[in-house]
mmCIF file of C-alpha atoms in Angstrom:
data_model
loop_
_atom_site.group_PDB
_atom_site.id
_atom_site.type_symbol
_atom_site.label_atom_id
_atom_site.label_comp_id
_atom_site.label_asym_id
_atom_site.label_seq_id
_atom_site.Cartn_x
_atom_site.Cartn_y
_atom_site.Cartn_z
ATOM 1 C CA MET A 1 0.000 0.000 0.000
ATOM 2 C CA SER A 2 1.140 3.563 -0.700
ATOM 3 C CA ILE A 3 -0.721 4.850 2.364
ATOM 4 C CA LEU A 4 -1.814 2.814 5.370
ATOM 5 C CA VAL A 5 -3.555 4.607 8.247
ATOM 6 C CA GLN A 6 -4.457 2.832 11.499
ATOM 7 C CA HIS A 7 -6.538 4.566 14.188
ATOM 8 C CA LEU A 8 -4.829 7.886 13.519
ATOM 9 C CA THR A 9 -5.741 10.475 16.166
ATOM 10 C CA LYS A 10 -4.830 14.092 16.802
ATOM 11 C CA HIS A 11 -5.955 16.166 19.807
ATOM 12 C CA TYR A 12 -5.141 19.804 20.486
ATOM 13 C CA GLU A 13 -5.082 21.498 23.871
ATOM 14 C CA TYR A 14 -6.215 25.106 24.103
ATOM 15 C CA TYR A 15 -7.424 27.520 26.750
ATOM 16 C CA GLU A 16 -10.469 29.671 27.287
ATOM 17 C CA LYS A 17 -10.066 33.329 28.129
ATOM 18 C CA GLU A 18 -12.639 36.048 28.592
ATOM 19 C CA VAL A 19 -12.079 39.703 27.698
ATOM 20 C CA GLY A 20 -10.517 42.120 30.192
ATOM 21 C CA LEU A 21 -7.520 42.692 32.469
ATOM 22 C CA ARG A 22 -9.118 40.884 35.421
ATOM 23 C CA HIS A 23 -9.526 37.703 33.384
ATOM 24 C CA SER A 24 -5.994 38.027 32.041
ATOM 25 C CA LEU A 25 -4.629 38.115 35.601
ATOM 26 C CA LYS A 26 -6.885 35.241 36.589
ATOM 27 C CA ASN A 27 -5.502 33.154 33.705
ATOM 28 C CA LEU A 28 -1.993 33.524 35.131
ATOM 29 C CA PHE A 29 -3.007 31.278 38.038
ATOM 30 C CA HIS A 30 -5.885 29.243 36.680
ATOM 31 C CA ARG A 31 -6.736 28.475 33.079
ATOM 32 C CA HIS A 32 -9.624 26.437 31.788
ATOM 33 C CA LYS A 33 -8.067 23.847 29.469
ATOM 34 C CA LEU A 34 -10.104 22.450 26.585
ATOM 35 C CA ILE A 35 -9.414 19.558 24.226
ATOM 36 C CA LYS A 36 -10.128 19.738 20.490
ATOM 37 C CA GLU A 37 -10.407 16.271 18.921
ATOM 38 C CA ALA A 38 -9.377 17.169 15.377
ATOM 39 C CA VAL A 39 -8.983 13.576 14.139
ATOM 40 C CA LYS A 40 -10.561 10.625 15.923
ATOM 41 C CA GLY A 41 -9.012 7.241 15.180
ATOM 42 C CA ILE A 42 -9.419 7.119 11.396
ATOM 43 C CA SER A 43 -8.230 4.078 9.428
ATOM 44 C CA PHE A 44 -7.934 3.524 5.656
ATOM 45 C CA GLU A 45 -5.652 2.208 2.922
ATOM 46 C CA ILE A 46 -4.742 3.703 -0.459
ATOM 47 C CA ALA A 47 -3.152 1.601 -3.180
ATOM 48 C CA PRO A 48 -0.362 2.798 -5.491
ATOM 49 C CA GLY A 49 -1.679 4.901 -8.371
ATOM 50 C CA GLU A 50 -5.072 5.671 -6.797
ATOM 51 C CA ILE A 51 -6.604 9.143 -6.802
ATOM 52 C CA VAL A 52 -8.791 9.393 -3.696
ATOM 53 C CA GLY A 53 -11.020 12.295 -2.721
ATOM 54 C CA PHE A 54 -10.967 13.386 0.920
ATOM 55 C CA LEU A 55 -14.179 15.235 1.712
ATOM 56 C CA GLY A 56 -15.665 16.949 4.716
ATOM 57 C CA PRO A 57 -16.987 20.298 5.936
ATOM 58 C CA ASN A 58 -14.713 23.028 7.282
ATOM 59 C CA GLY A 59 -13.121 21.913 10.538
ATOM 60 C CA ALA A 60 -13.757 18.224 9.880
ATOM 61 C CA GLY A 61 -10.064 17.290 10.233
ATOM 62 C CA LYS A 62 -8.998 16.920 6.589
ATOM 63 C CA THR A 63 -6.023 19.275 6.673
ATOM 64 C CA THR A 64 -4.882 17.923 10.047
ATOM 65 C CA ALA A 65 -4.895 14.394 8.617
ATOM 66 C CA LEU A 66 -2.899 15.489 5.556
ATOM 67 C CA LYS A 67 -0.360 17.260 7.767
ATOM 68 C CA MET A 68 0.170 14.054 9.754
ATOM 69 C CA LEU A 69 0.569 12.012 6.553
ATOM 70 C CA SER A 70 3.149 14.506 5.264
ATOM 71 C CA GLY A 71 5.066 14.528 8.557
ATOM 72 C CA ILE A 72 4.278 18.140 9.472
ATOM 73 C CA LEU A 73 2.336 17.049 12.577
ATOM 74 C CA HIS A 74 2.922 14.251 15.060
ATOM 75 C CA PRO A 75 -0.238 12.288 15.962
ATOM 76 C CA THR A 76 -1.590 11.946 19.476
ATOM 77 C CA ALA A 77 -2.244 8.251 18.907
ATOM 78 C CA GLY A 78 -2.459 5.679 16.156
ATOM 79 C CA ASP A 79 -0.050 4.982 13.332
ATOM 80 C CA ALA A 80 0.449 5.592 9.625
ATOM 81 C CA SER A 81 2.728 4.319 6.900
ATOM 82 C CA VAL A 82 3.410 6.233 3.691
ATOM 83 C CA LEU A 83 5.566 4.333 1.201
ATOM 84 C CA GLY A 84 6.727 2.204 4.130
ATOM 85 C CA PHE A 85 7.828 5.196 6.223
ATOM 86 C CA ARG A 86 6.333 6.651 9.397
ATOM 87 C CA PRO A 87 5.823 10.253 8.167
ATOM 88 C CA TRP A 88 6.598 12.179 11.365
ATOM 89 C CA GLU A 89 10.038 10.558 11.579
ATOM 90 C CA ARG A 90 10.795 12.785 8.541
ATOM 91 C CA LYS A 91 13.486 10.580 7.061
ATOM 92 C CA LYS A 92 15.287 11.992 4.050
ATOM 93 C CA ALA A 93 14.279 9.072 1.833
ATOM 94 C CA PHE A 94 10.624 9.688 2.740
ATOM 95 C CA LYS A 95 10.739 13.418 1.985
ATOM 96 C CA ARG A 96 12.230 12.714 -1.427
ATOM 97 C CA GLN A 97 9.150 10.691 -2.416
ATOM 98 C CA ILE A 98 6.202 12.780 -1.180
ATOM 99 C CA SER A 99 4.852 16.247 -1.741
ATOM 100 C CA ILE A 100 2.085 18.361 -0.234
ATOM 101 C CA VAL A 101 0.351 21.301 -1.909
ATOM 102 C CA MET A 102 -1.840 23.569 0.182
ATOM 103 C CA GLY A 103 -4.000 25.923 -1.852
ATOM 104 C CA GLN A 104 -3.839 28.679 0.760
ATOM 105 C CA LYS A 105 -0.071 28.530 1.400
ATOM 106 C CA ASN A 106 2.801 29.448 -0.905
ATOM 107 C CA GLN A 107 6.050 27.520 -1.074
ATOM 108 C CA LEU A 108 7.573 29.699 -3.801
ATOM 109 C CA TRP A 109 9.281 32.995 -3.016
ATOM 110 C CA TRP A 110 6.886 35.892 -3.585
ATOM 111 C CA ASP A 111 9.507 38.383 -4.833
ATOM 112 C CA LEU A 112 11.461 36.028 -7.119
ATOM 113 C CA PRO A 113 10.704 34.667 -10.574
ATOM 114 C CA ALA A 114 9.346 31.130 -10.384
ATOM 115 C CA ASN A 115 12.390 29.640 -12.125
ATOM 116 C CA GLU A 116 14.686 30.787 -9.284
ATOM 117 C CA SER A 117 12.479 29.207 -6.600
ATOM 118 C CA LEU A 118 12.271 26.052 -8.686
ATOM 119 C CA TYR A 119 16.049 25.940 -9.007
ATOM 120 C CA LEU A 120 16.283 26.195 -5.224
ATOM 121 C CA ASN A 121 14.044 23.112 -4.993
ATOM 122 C CA LYS A 122 16.328 21.384 -7.475
ATOM 123 C CA CYS A 123 19.258 22.006 -5.125
ATOM 124 C CA ILE A 124 17.319 20.957 -2.028
ATOM 125 C CA TYR A 125 16.365 17.628 -3.614
ATOM 126 C CA GLU A 126 19.839 17.233 -5.146
ATOM 127 C CA LEU A 127 18.416 16.595 -8.595
ATOM 128 C CA ASP A 128 20.604 15.828 -11.572
ATOM 129 C CA ASP A 129 20.842 18.778 -13.981
ATOM 130 C CA ARG A 130 19.491 16.817 -16.955
ATOM 131 C CA ALA A 131 16.680 15.196 -14.975
ATOM 132 C CA TYR A 132 15.684 18.588 -13.536
ATOM 133 C CA ALA A 133 15.644 20.268 -16.944
ATOM 134 C CA ASP A 134 13.605 17.463 -18.534
ATOM 135 C CA THR A 135 11.075 17.350 -15.701
ATOM 136 C CA LEU A 136 10.707 21.133 -15.585
ATOM 137 C CA ASP A 137 10.134 21.326 -19.334
ATOM 138 C CA GLU A 138 7.544 18.539 -19.160
ATOM 139 C CA LEU A 139 5.614 20.112 -16.277
ATOM 140 C CA VAL A 140 5.536 23.702 -17.561
ATOM 141 C CA THR A 141 4.476 22.420 -20.990
ATOM 142 C CA LEU A 142 1.640 20.336 -19.548
ATOM 143 C CA LEU A 143 0.475 23.282 -17.426
ATOM 144 C CA ASP A 144 1.101 25.859 -20.175
ATOM 145 C CA VAL A 145 3.183 28.204 -18.004
ATOM 146 C CA LYS A 146 6.542 28.098 -19.800
ATOM 147 C CA GLU A 147 6.286 31.792 -20.721
ATOM 148 C CA GLN A 148 5.721 32.767 -17.071
ATOM 149 C CA LEU A 149 8.847 31.079 -15.633
ATOM 150 C CA LYS A 150 10.903 34.297 -15.641
ATOM 151 C CA VAL A 151 8.127 36.488 -14.234
ATOM 152 C CA GLN A 152 8.156 37.616 -10.596
ATOM 153 C CA LEU A 153 5.684 35.416 -8.708
ATOM 154 C CA ARG A 154 3.724 38.361 -7.276
ATOM 155 C CA ARG A 155 2.959 39.500 -10.841
ATOM 156 C CA LEU A 156 1.326 36.233 -11.887
ATOM 157 C CA SER A 157 -2.404 35.597 -11.761
ATOM 158 C CA LEU A 158 -3.779 33.312 -9.050
ATOM 159 C CA GLY A 159 -4.208 30.482 -11.544
ATOM 160 C CA GLU A 160 -0.655 30.864 -12.851
ATOM 161 C CA ARG A 161 0.734 30.923 -9.306
ATOM 162 C CA MET A 162 -1.164 27.756 -8.439
ATOM 163 C CA LYS A 163 0.249 26.027 -11.504
ATOM 164 C CA MET A 164 3.753 27.082 -10.480
ATOM 165 C CA GLU A 165 3.094 25.671 -7.005
ATOM 166 C CA LEU A 166 2.226 22.337 -8.643
ATOM 167 C CA VAL A 167 5.427 22.457 -10.691
ATOM 168 C CA ALA A 168 7.427 23.064 -7.505
ATOM 169 C CA ALA A 169 5.668 20.195 -5.735
ATOM 170 C CA LEU A 170 6.291 17.741 -8.579
ATOM 171 C CA ILE A 171 9.777 18.754 -9.694
ATOM 172 C CA HIS A 172 11.290 15.804 -7.778
ATOM 173 C CA GLN A 173 8.665 13.390 -9.194
ATOM 174 C CA PRO A 174 7.109 12.265 -5.884
ATOM 175 C CA LYS A 175 5.270 8.962 -5.639
ATOM 176 C CA VAL A 176 2.654 10.310 -3.192
ATOM 177 C CA ILE A 177 1.007 13.714 -3.635
ATOM 178 C CA LEU A 178 -1.199 15.293 -0.964
ATOM 179 C CA LEU A 179 -3.356 18.113 -2.324
ATOM 180 C CA ASP A 180 -5.294 20.400 0.006
ATOM 181 C CA GLU A 181 -7.713 22.623 -1.950
ATOM 182 C CA PRO A 182 -5.430 23.019 -5.000
ATOM 183 C CA THR A 183 -8.111 24.857 -7.030
ATOM 184 C CA ILE A 184 -9.430 27.179 -4.301
ATOM 185 C CA GLY A 185 -10.305 30.618 -5.622
ATOM 186 C CA LEU A 186 -9.490 29.762 -9.245
ATOM 187 C CA ASP A 187 -11.684 30.545 -12.227
ATOM 188 C CA VAL A 188 -13.445 27.746 -14.099
ATOM 189 C CA LEU A 189 -10.854 27.496 -16.885
ATOM 190 C CA SER A 190 -7.949 27.298 -14.427
ATOM 191 C CA GLN A 191 -9.783 24.609 -12.433
ATOM 192 C CA GLN A 192 -10.342 22.567 -15.585
ATOM 193 C CA SER A 193 -6.699 22.965 -16.608
ATOM 194 C CA ILE A 194 -5.414 21.729 -13.246
ATOM 195 C CA ARG A 195 -7.866 18.810 -13.191
ATOM 196 C CA HIS A 196 -6.770 17.756 -16.677
ATOM 197 C CA PHE A 197 -3.111 18.026 -15.654
ATOM 198 C CA LEU A 198 -3.557 15.936 -12.508
ATOM 199 C CA LYS A 199 -5.435 13.221 -14.381
ATOM 200 C CA GLN A 200 -2.741 13.061 -17.071
ATOM 201 C CA TYR A 201 0.097 13.141 -14.532
ATOM 202 C CA ASN A 202 -1.482 10.313 -12.545
ATOM 203 C CA ARG A 203 -1.969 8.239 -15.682
ATOM 204 C CA GLU A 204 1.612 8.706 -16.880
ATOM 205 C CA LYS A 205 3.475 8.574 -13.550
ATOM 206 C CA GLN A 206 1.158 6.271 -11.563
ATOM 207 C CA ALA A 207 1.449 8.677 -8.632
ATOM 208 C CA THR A 208 -0.833 8.198 -5.633
ATOM 209 C CA ILE A 209 -2.948 11.315 -4.997
ATOM 210 C CA LEU A 210 -5.041 12.202 -1.947
ATOM 211 C CA LEU A 211 -7.138 15.257 -2.744
ATOM 212 C CA THR A 212 -9.296 17.537 -0.612
ATOM 213 C CA SER A 213 -11.596 20.026 -2.304
ATOM 214 C CA HIS A 214 -14.850 21.858 -1.700
ATOM 215 C CA TYR A 215 -15.434 21.860 -5.467
ATOM 216 C CA MET A 216 -17.339 18.690 -6.287
ATOM 217 C CA GLN A 217 -16.288 19.047 -9.934
ATOM 218 C CA ASP A 218 -12.700 18.303 -8.824
ATOM 219 C CA ILE A 219 -13.741 15.138 -7.018
ATOM 220 C CA GLN A 220 -16.118 13.894 -9.709
ATOM 221 C CA ALA A 221 -13.576 14.492 -12.489
ATOM 222 C CA LEU A 222 -10.632 12.827 -10.743
ATOM 223 C CA CYS A 223 -11.747 10.389 -8.057
ATOM 224 C CA ASP A 224 -13.532 7.046 -8.263
ATOM 225 C CA ARG A 225 -13.170 6.557 -4.530
ATOM 226 C CA THR A 226 -13.855 8.977 -1.697
ATOM 227 C CA LEU A 227 -13.196 9.224 2.021
ATOM 228 C CA VAL A 228 -15.679 11.391 3.922
ATOM 229 C CA ILE A 229 -14.697 12.756 7.328
ATOM 230 C CA ASN A 230 -16.879 14.698 9.745
ATOM 231 C CA HIS A 231 -16.063 15.918 13.277
ATOM 232 C CA GLY A 232 -12.784 14.013 13.012
ATOM 233 C CA SER A 233 -14.395 10.632 12.285
ATOM 234 C CA LEU A 234 -14.421 8.729 9.007
ATOM 235 C CA VAL A 235 -18.065 8.298 7.995
ATOM 236 C CA TYR A 236 -17.645 6.844 4.502
ATOM 237 C CA ASP A 237 -15.006 4.997 2.484
ATOM 238 C CA GLY A 238 -16.073 3.816 -0.927
ATOM 239 C CA PRO A 239 -17.011 4.686 -4.517
ATOM 240 C CA LEU A 240 -18.249 8.191 -5.177
ATOM 241 C CA THR A 241 -21.202 6.766 -7.089
ATOM 242 C CA HIS A 242 -22.509 5.016 -3.967
ATOM 243 C CA ILE A 243 -22.995 8.353 -2.251
ATOM 244 C CA ARG A 244 -25.432 9.323 -4.967
ATOM 245 C CA HIS A 245 -27.001 5.859 -4.840
ATOM 246 C CA ALA A 246 -27.827 6.432 -1.176
ATOM 247 C CA ASP A 247 -30.534 8.785 -2.471
ATOM 248 C CA ARG A 248 -31.392 6.852 -5.661
ATOM 249 C CA HIS A 249 -34.959 6.320 -4.462
ATOM 250 C CA ILE A 250 -35.537 10.086 -4.724
ATOM 251 C CA LYS A 251 -36.129 11.913 -8.015
ATOM 252 C CA ARG A 252 -36.263 15.657 -8.474
ATOM 253 C CA ILE A 253 -38.875 17.125 -10.865
ATOM 254 C CA THR A 254 -38.460 20.753 -11.967
ATOM 255 C CA LEU A 255 -41.611 22.284 -13.451
ATOM 256 C CA GLN A 256 -42.020 25.306 -15.696
ATOM 257 C CA LEU A 257 -45.640 26.504 -15.525
ATOM 258 C CA TYR A 258 -47.601 28.865 -17.770
ATOM 259 C CA ASP A 259 -49.967 29.893 -14.992
ATOM 260 C CA ALA A 260 -49.547 30.387 -11.245
ATOM 261 C CA VAL A 261 -50.272 27.421 -8.950
ATOM 262 C CA GLU A 262 -50.619 27.637 -5.168
ATOM 263 C CA SER A 263 -47.978 25.901 -3.056
ATOM 264 C CA HIS A 264 -50.516 23.717 -1.241
ATOM 265 C CA VAL A 265 -51.624 22.319 -4.622
ATOM 266 C CA LEU A 266 -48.062 21.450 -5.632
ATOM 267 C CA GLU A 267 -47.425 19.777 -2.273
ATOM 268 C CA GLN A 268 -50.059 17.165 -3.117
ATOM 269 C CA PHE A 269 -47.673 15.663 -5.685
ATOM 270 C CA GLY A 270 -44.476 15.495 -3.623
ATOM 271 C CA ARG A 271 -42.127 17.391 -1.336
ATOM 272 C CA LEU A 272 -41.947 20.980 -2.569
ATOM 273 C CA THR A 273 -38.367 22.271 -2.294
ATOM 274 C CA VAL A 274 -38.517 25.330 -4.588
ATOM 275 C CA HIS A 275 -41.435 27.546 -5.610
ATOM 276 C CA LYS A 276 -40.585 30.819 -7.305
ATOM 277 C CA GLY A 277 -43.176 32.351 -9.578
ATOM 278 C CA LEU A 278 -43.867 29.943 -12.427
ATOM 279 C CA GLN A 279 -41.079 27.527 -11.504
ATOM 280 C CA ALA A 280 -41.262 24.754 -8.909
ATOM 281 C CA THR A 281 -39.191 21.757 -7.849
ATOM 282 C CA LEU A 282 -40.650 18.613 -6.298
ATOM 283 C CA GLU A 283 -38.978 15.555 -4.808
ATOM 284 C CA VAL A 284 -40.804 12.250 -5.265
ATOM 285 C CA PRO A 285 -39.982 8.575 -4.618
ATOM 286 C CA GLY A 286 -38.349 6.944 -7.622
ATOM 287 C CA ASP A 287 -40.980 4.238 -7.885
ATOM 288 C CA GLU A 288 -43.696 6.937 -7.997
ATOM 289 C CA LEU A 289 -42.048 8.974 -10.742
ATOM 290 C CA LYS A 290 -44.115 7.712 -13.679
ATOM 291 C CA ARG A 291 -47.464 8.025 -11.903
ATOM 292 C CA VAL A 292 -46.710 11.493 -10.483
ATOM 293 C CA SER A 293 -45.397 12.768 -13.823
ATOM 294 C CA LEU A 294 -48.616 11.791 -15.583
ATOM 295 C CA LEU A 295 -50.715 13.494 -12.901
ATOM 296 C CA LEU A 296 -48.662 16.666 -13.127
ATOM 297 C CA LEU A 297 -49.114 16.850 -16.889
ATOM 298 C CA GLU A 298 -52.852 16.156 -16.623
ATOM 299 C CA GLN A 299 -53.732 18.439 -13.713
ATOM 300 C CA LEU A 300 -51.292 21.374 -13.828
ATOM 301 C CA PRO A 301 -50.471 24.051 -16.433
ATOM 302 C CA VAL A 302 -47.061 22.572 -17.290
ATOM 303 C CA VAL A 303 -45.010 24.067 -20.128
ATOM 304 C CA ASP A 304 -41.932 21.937 -19.542
ATOM 305 C CA PHE A 305 -40.387 19.729 -16.890
ATOM 306 C CA THR A 306 -37.128 17.936 -16.219
ATOM 307 C CA VAL A 307 -36.308 14.929 -14.054
ATOM 308 C CA GLU A 308 -32.932 14.472 -12.364
ATOM 309 C CA GLU A 309 -31.286 12.838 -9.399
ATOM 310 C CA PRO A 310 -30.500 14.980 -6.356
ATOM 311 C CA PRO A 311 -26.988 16.477 -6.611
ATOM 312 C CA ILE A 312 -24.213 14.436 -5.074
ATOM 313 C CA GLU A 313 -23.647 17.202 -2.510
ATOM 314 C CA ASP A 314 -26.960 16.212 -0.927
ATOM 315 C CA GLY A 315 -25.735 12.659 -0.432
ATOM 316 C CA ILE A 316 -22.512 13.919 1.121
ATOM 317 C CA ALA A 317 -24.409 16.284 3.414
ATOM 318 C CA GLU A 318 -26.399 13.296 4.628
ATOM 319 C CA LEU A 319 -23.177 11.383 5.291
ATOM 320 C CA PHE A 320 -21.899 14.251 7.420
ATOM 321 C CA LYS A 321 -24.608 13.352 9.909
ATOM 322 C CA ARG A 322 -23.399 9.788 10.367
ATOM 323 C CA VAL A 323 -20.926 8.557 12.952
ATOM 324 C CA ALA A 324 -20.026 5.121 11.575
ATOM 325 C CA VAL A 325 -18.259 4.016 8.414
ATOM 326 C CA VAL A 326 -20.662 2.995 5.664
ATOM 327 C CA ARG A 327 -19.506 -0.087 3.806
#
């Protein structure tokens, strides 16, 4: 396995303090200590070459877990193996084979052209001149940023900077890549470009990728398997399609009407989720879809209607409420 996680746990200690000088003096002698359980005994395995999505709401523990797998943080309990290494031991051979990209943190120097920061990485990883040149040319060509290499980083667009961050992370050709919100804040075209690059890089290099993102398009485009974490606990480990299948018995009907219809009339046909002017959305059981559709067309002033499954985000939101792994 590229990544093996066993009951990995991380707790933080912090203190409560109220506003004011009196409370500041009081805290010198007595402080109320609190425990934040960021990650609660999660376990999973990731095979070589897999791209796995790591999902969860803000504060669920995703970034904390990635930091432990990269060796930045030491766990409170449990164990993990990445490429056969215990990450927090930070052995040189381990650091040569992994990389972490955090969408909200820069690793390149803000005031230097990207090529100078990249050359610094080349020296840090002790890369051969020819291997470095070949890899750099391949990466900047795939990401279409060759013309920006000599430009000061601060003068690049957000999308161009993010692409340069990926080049820096992959210049030593790591076998395991941990990505934390790599497309955050990017425009649609930049997101698509990075998704295409990651898919192609994974296919050609067989790199293992663990990806967190709040953009479901990233997960759906790249990942067949997902891990869902909530309140520090793993609540799902399995195919992305099964999350949608959890709600497969529900169908969503969107109606376009040519005359106004009262809400209480629409509610007779299913659960009314949207009603704005001449547009309405109903949720009905899948086995009732045919019968309800016929009734709607017969009894209501329908111009057009569409039928679709609830978005996958709804299935994930439901999983956030669970406390046990769904198999």
